[in-house]
PDB file of C-alpha atoms in Angstrom:
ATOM      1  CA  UNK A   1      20.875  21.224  -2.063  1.00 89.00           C
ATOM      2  CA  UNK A   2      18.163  21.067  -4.652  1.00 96.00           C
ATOM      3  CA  UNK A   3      14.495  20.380  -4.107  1.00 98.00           C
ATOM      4  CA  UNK A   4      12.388  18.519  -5.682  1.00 98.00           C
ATOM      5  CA  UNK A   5       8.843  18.505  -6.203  1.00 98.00           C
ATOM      6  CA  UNK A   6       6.199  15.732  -7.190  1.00 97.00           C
ATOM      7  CA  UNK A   7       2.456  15.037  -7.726  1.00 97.00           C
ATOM      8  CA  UNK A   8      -0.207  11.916  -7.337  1.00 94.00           C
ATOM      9  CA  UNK A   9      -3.040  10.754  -6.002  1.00 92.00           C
ATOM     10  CA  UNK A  10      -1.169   7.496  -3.994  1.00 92.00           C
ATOM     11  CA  UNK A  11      -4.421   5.726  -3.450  1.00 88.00           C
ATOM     12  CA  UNK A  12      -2.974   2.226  -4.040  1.00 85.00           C
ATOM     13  CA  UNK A  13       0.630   3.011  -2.527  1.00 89.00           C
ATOM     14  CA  UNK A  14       2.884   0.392  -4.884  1.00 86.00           C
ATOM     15  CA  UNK A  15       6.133  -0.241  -5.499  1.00 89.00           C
ATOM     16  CA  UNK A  16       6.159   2.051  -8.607  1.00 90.00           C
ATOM     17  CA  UNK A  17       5.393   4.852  -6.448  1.00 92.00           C
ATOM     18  CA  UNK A  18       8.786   4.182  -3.814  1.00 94.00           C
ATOM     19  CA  UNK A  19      10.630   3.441  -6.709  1.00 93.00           C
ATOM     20  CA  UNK A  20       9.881   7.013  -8.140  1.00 94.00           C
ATOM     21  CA  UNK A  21      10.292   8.434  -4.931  1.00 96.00           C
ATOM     22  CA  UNK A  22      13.914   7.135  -4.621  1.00 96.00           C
ATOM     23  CA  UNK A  23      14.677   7.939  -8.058  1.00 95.00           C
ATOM     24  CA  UNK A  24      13.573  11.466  -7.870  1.00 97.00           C
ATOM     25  CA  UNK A  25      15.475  11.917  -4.305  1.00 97.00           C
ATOM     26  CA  UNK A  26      18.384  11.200  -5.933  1.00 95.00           C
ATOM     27  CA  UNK A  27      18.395  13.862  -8.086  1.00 95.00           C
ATOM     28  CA  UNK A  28      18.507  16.393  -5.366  1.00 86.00           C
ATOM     29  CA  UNK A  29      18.150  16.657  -1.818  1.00 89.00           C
ATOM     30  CA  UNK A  30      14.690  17.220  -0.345  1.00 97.00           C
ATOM     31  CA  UNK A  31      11.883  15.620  -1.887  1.00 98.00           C
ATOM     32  CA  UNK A  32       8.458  17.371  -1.054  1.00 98.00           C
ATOM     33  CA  UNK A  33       5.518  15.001  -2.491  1.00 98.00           C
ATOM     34  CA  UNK A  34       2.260  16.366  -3.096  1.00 98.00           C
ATOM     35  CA  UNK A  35      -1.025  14.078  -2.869  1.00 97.00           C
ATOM     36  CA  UNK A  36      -3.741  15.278  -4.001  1.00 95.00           C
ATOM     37  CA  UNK A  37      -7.078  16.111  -1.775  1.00 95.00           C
ATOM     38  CA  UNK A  38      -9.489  13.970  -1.836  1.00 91.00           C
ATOM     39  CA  UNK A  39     -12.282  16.398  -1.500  1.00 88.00           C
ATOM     40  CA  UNK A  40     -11.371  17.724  -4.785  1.00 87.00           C
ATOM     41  CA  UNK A  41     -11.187  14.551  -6.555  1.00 85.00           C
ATOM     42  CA  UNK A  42     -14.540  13.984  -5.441  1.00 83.00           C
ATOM     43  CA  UNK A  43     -15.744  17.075  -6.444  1.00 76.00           C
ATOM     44  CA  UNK A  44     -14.291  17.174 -10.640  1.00 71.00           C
ATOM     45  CA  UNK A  45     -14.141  13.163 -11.141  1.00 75.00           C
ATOM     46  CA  UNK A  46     -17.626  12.412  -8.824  1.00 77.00           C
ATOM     47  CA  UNK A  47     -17.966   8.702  -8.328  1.00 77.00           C
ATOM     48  CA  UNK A  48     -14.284   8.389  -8.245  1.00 78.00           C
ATOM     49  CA  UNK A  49     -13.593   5.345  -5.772  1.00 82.00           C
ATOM     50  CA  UNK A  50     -11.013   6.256  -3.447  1.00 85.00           C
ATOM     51  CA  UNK A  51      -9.805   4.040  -0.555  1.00 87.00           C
ATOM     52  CA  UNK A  52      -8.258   5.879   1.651  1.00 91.00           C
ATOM     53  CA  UNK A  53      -8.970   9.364   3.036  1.00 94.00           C
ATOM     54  CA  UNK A  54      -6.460  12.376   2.351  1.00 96.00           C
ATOM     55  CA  UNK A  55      -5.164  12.200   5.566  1.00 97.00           C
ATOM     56  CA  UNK A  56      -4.380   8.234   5.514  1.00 96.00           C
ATOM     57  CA  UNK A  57      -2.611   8.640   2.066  1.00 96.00           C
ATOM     58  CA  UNK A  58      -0.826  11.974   3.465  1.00 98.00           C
ATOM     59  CA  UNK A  59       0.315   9.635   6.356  1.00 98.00           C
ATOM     60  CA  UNK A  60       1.295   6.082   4.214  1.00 96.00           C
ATOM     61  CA  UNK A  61       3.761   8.693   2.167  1.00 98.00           C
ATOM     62  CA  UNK A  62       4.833  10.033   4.922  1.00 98.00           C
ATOM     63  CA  UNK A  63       6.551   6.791   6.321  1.00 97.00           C
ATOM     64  CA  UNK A  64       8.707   6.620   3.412  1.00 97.00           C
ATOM     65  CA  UNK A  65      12.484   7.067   4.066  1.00 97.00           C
ATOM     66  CA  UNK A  66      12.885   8.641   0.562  1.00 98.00           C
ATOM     67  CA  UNK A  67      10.216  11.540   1.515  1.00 98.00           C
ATOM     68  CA  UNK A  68      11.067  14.486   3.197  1.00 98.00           C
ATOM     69  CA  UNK A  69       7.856  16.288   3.404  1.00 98.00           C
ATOM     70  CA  UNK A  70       4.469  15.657   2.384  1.00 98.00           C
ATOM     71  CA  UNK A  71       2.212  18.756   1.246  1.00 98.00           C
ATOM     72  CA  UNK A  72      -1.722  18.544  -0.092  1.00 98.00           C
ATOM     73  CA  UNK A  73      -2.599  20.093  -3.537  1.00 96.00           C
ATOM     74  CA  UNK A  74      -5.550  20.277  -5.287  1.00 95.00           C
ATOM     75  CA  UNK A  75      -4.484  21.449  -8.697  1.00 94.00           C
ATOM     76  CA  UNK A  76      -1.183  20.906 -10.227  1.00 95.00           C
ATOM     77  CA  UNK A  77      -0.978  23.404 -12.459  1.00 95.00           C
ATOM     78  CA  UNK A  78      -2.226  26.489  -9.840  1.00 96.00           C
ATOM     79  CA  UNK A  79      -0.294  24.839  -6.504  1.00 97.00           C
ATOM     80  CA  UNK A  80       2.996  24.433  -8.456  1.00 98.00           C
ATOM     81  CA  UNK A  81       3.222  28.230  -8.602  1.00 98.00           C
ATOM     82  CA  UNK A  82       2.804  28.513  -4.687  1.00 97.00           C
ATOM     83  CA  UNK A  83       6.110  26.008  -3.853  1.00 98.00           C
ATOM     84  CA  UNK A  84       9.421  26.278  -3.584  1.00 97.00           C
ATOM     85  CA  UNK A  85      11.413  24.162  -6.003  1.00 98.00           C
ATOM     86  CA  UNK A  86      14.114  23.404  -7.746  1.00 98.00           C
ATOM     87  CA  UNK A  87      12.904  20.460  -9.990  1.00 98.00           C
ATOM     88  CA  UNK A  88       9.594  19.468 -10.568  1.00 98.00           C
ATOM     89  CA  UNK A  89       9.440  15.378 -11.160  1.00 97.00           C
ATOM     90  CA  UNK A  90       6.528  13.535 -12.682  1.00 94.00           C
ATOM     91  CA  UNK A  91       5.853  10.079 -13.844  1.00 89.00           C
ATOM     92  CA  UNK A  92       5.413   9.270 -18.053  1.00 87.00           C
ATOM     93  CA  UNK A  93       1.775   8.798 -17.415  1.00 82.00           C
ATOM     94  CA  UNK A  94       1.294  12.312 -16.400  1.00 84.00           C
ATOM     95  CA  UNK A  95      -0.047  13.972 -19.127  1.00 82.00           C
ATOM     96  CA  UNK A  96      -3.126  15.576 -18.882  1.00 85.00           C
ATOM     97  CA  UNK A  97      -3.909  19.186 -19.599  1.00 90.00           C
ATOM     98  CA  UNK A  98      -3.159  19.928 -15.828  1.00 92.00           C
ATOM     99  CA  UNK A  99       0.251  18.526 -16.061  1.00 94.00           C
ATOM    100  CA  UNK A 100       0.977  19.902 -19.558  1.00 95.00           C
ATOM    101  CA  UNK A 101       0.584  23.497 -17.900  1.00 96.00           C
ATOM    102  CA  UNK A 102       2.677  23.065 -15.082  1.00 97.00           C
ATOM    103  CA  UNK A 103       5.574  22.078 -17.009  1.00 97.00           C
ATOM    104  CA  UNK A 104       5.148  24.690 -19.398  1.00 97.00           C
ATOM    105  CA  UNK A 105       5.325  27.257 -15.936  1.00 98.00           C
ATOM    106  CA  UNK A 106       7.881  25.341 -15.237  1.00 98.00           C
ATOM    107  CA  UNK A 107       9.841  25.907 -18.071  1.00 97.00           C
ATOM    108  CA  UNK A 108       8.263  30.160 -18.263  1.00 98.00           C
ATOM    109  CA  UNK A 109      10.108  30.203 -14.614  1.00 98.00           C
ATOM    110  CA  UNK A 110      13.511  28.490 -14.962  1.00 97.00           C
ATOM    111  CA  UNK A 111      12.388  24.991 -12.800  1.00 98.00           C
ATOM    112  CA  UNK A 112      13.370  21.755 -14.169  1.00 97.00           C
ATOM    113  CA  UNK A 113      11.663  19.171 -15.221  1.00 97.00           C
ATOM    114  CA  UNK A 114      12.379  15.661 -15.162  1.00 96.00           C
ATOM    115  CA  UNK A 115      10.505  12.694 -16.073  1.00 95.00           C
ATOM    116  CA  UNK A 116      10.223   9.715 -14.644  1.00 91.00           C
ATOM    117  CA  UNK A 117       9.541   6.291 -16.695  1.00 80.00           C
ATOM    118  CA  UNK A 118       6.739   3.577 -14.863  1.00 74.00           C
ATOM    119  CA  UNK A 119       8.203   0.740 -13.170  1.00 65.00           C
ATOM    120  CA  UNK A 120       7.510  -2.215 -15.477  1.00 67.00           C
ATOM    121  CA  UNK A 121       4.476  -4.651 -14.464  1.00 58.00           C
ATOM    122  CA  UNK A 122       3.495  -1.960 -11.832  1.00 57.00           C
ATOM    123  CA  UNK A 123       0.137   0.672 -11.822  1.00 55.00           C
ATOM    124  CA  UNK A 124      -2.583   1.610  -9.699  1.00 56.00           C
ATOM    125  CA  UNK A 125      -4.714   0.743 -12.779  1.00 59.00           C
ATOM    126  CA  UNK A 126      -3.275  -3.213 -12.857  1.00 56.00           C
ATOM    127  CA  UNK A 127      -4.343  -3.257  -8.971  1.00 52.00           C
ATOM    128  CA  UNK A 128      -7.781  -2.192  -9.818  1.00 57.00           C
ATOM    129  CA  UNK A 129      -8.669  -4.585 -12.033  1.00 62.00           C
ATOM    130  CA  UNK A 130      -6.658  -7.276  -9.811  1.00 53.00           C
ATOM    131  CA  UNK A 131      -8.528  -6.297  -7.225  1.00 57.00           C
ATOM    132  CA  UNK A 132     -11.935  -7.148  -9.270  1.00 60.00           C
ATOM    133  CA  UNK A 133     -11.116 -10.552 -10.036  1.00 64.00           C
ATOM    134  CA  UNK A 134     -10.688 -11.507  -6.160  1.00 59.00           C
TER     135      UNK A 134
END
């Protein structure tokens, strides 16, 4: 049984997000997600607007059939190297410098790397600006 391994914030939980979930569960076995602490957000993007705390996104991903365990991280690139996993997942909009490391261990270490493509007329980004116009 292969593990899997992905990353996100999950602020605004959307469909997109299950959808990945399933699709990277089905590559393996265990899916561990890892949502990033909210602390740290705070503390390198200040004035990001979050919704919900850590613990409430920790618990919303937690609910979903598809996850098997949920973890907190702070920095891809430096927590990556601290779990166990077979195949590391991430969505197409995943890209910064961060991200671009962590593969690149990824690849230094014999993981694989899959990634995912968006769910069409879904982001966290179209929600925002939904959300403004209401």
């Amino acid at each position: 049984m292969k593990t899997i391994l992905t990353f996100g914030v999950y602020d605004m939980l959307h469909i997109g997000h299950i959808l990945l979930f399933k699709r990277a569960k089905e590559l393996g076995g265990k899916l561990i997600v890892a949502v990033q602490d909210g602390d740290y957000i705070e503390k390198y993007k200040p004035g990001t607007k979050m919704i919900y705390t850590t613990e409430e996104r920790l618990f919303m991903v937690s609910t979903i059939k598809y996850v098997d365990e949920v973890i907190i991280y702070k920095d891809v690139d430096a927590d990556i190297k601290n779990i166990d996993f077979d195949i590391f997942v991430r969505g197409e909009d995943q890209q910064h410098s961060g991200f671009q490391r962590a593969i690149q261990w990824c690849e230094e270490n014999n993981k694989q790397v899959v990634t995912l493509s968006r769910t069409e007329g879904i982001s966290s980004t179209m929600l925002r600006e939904y959300s403004k116009t209401r």
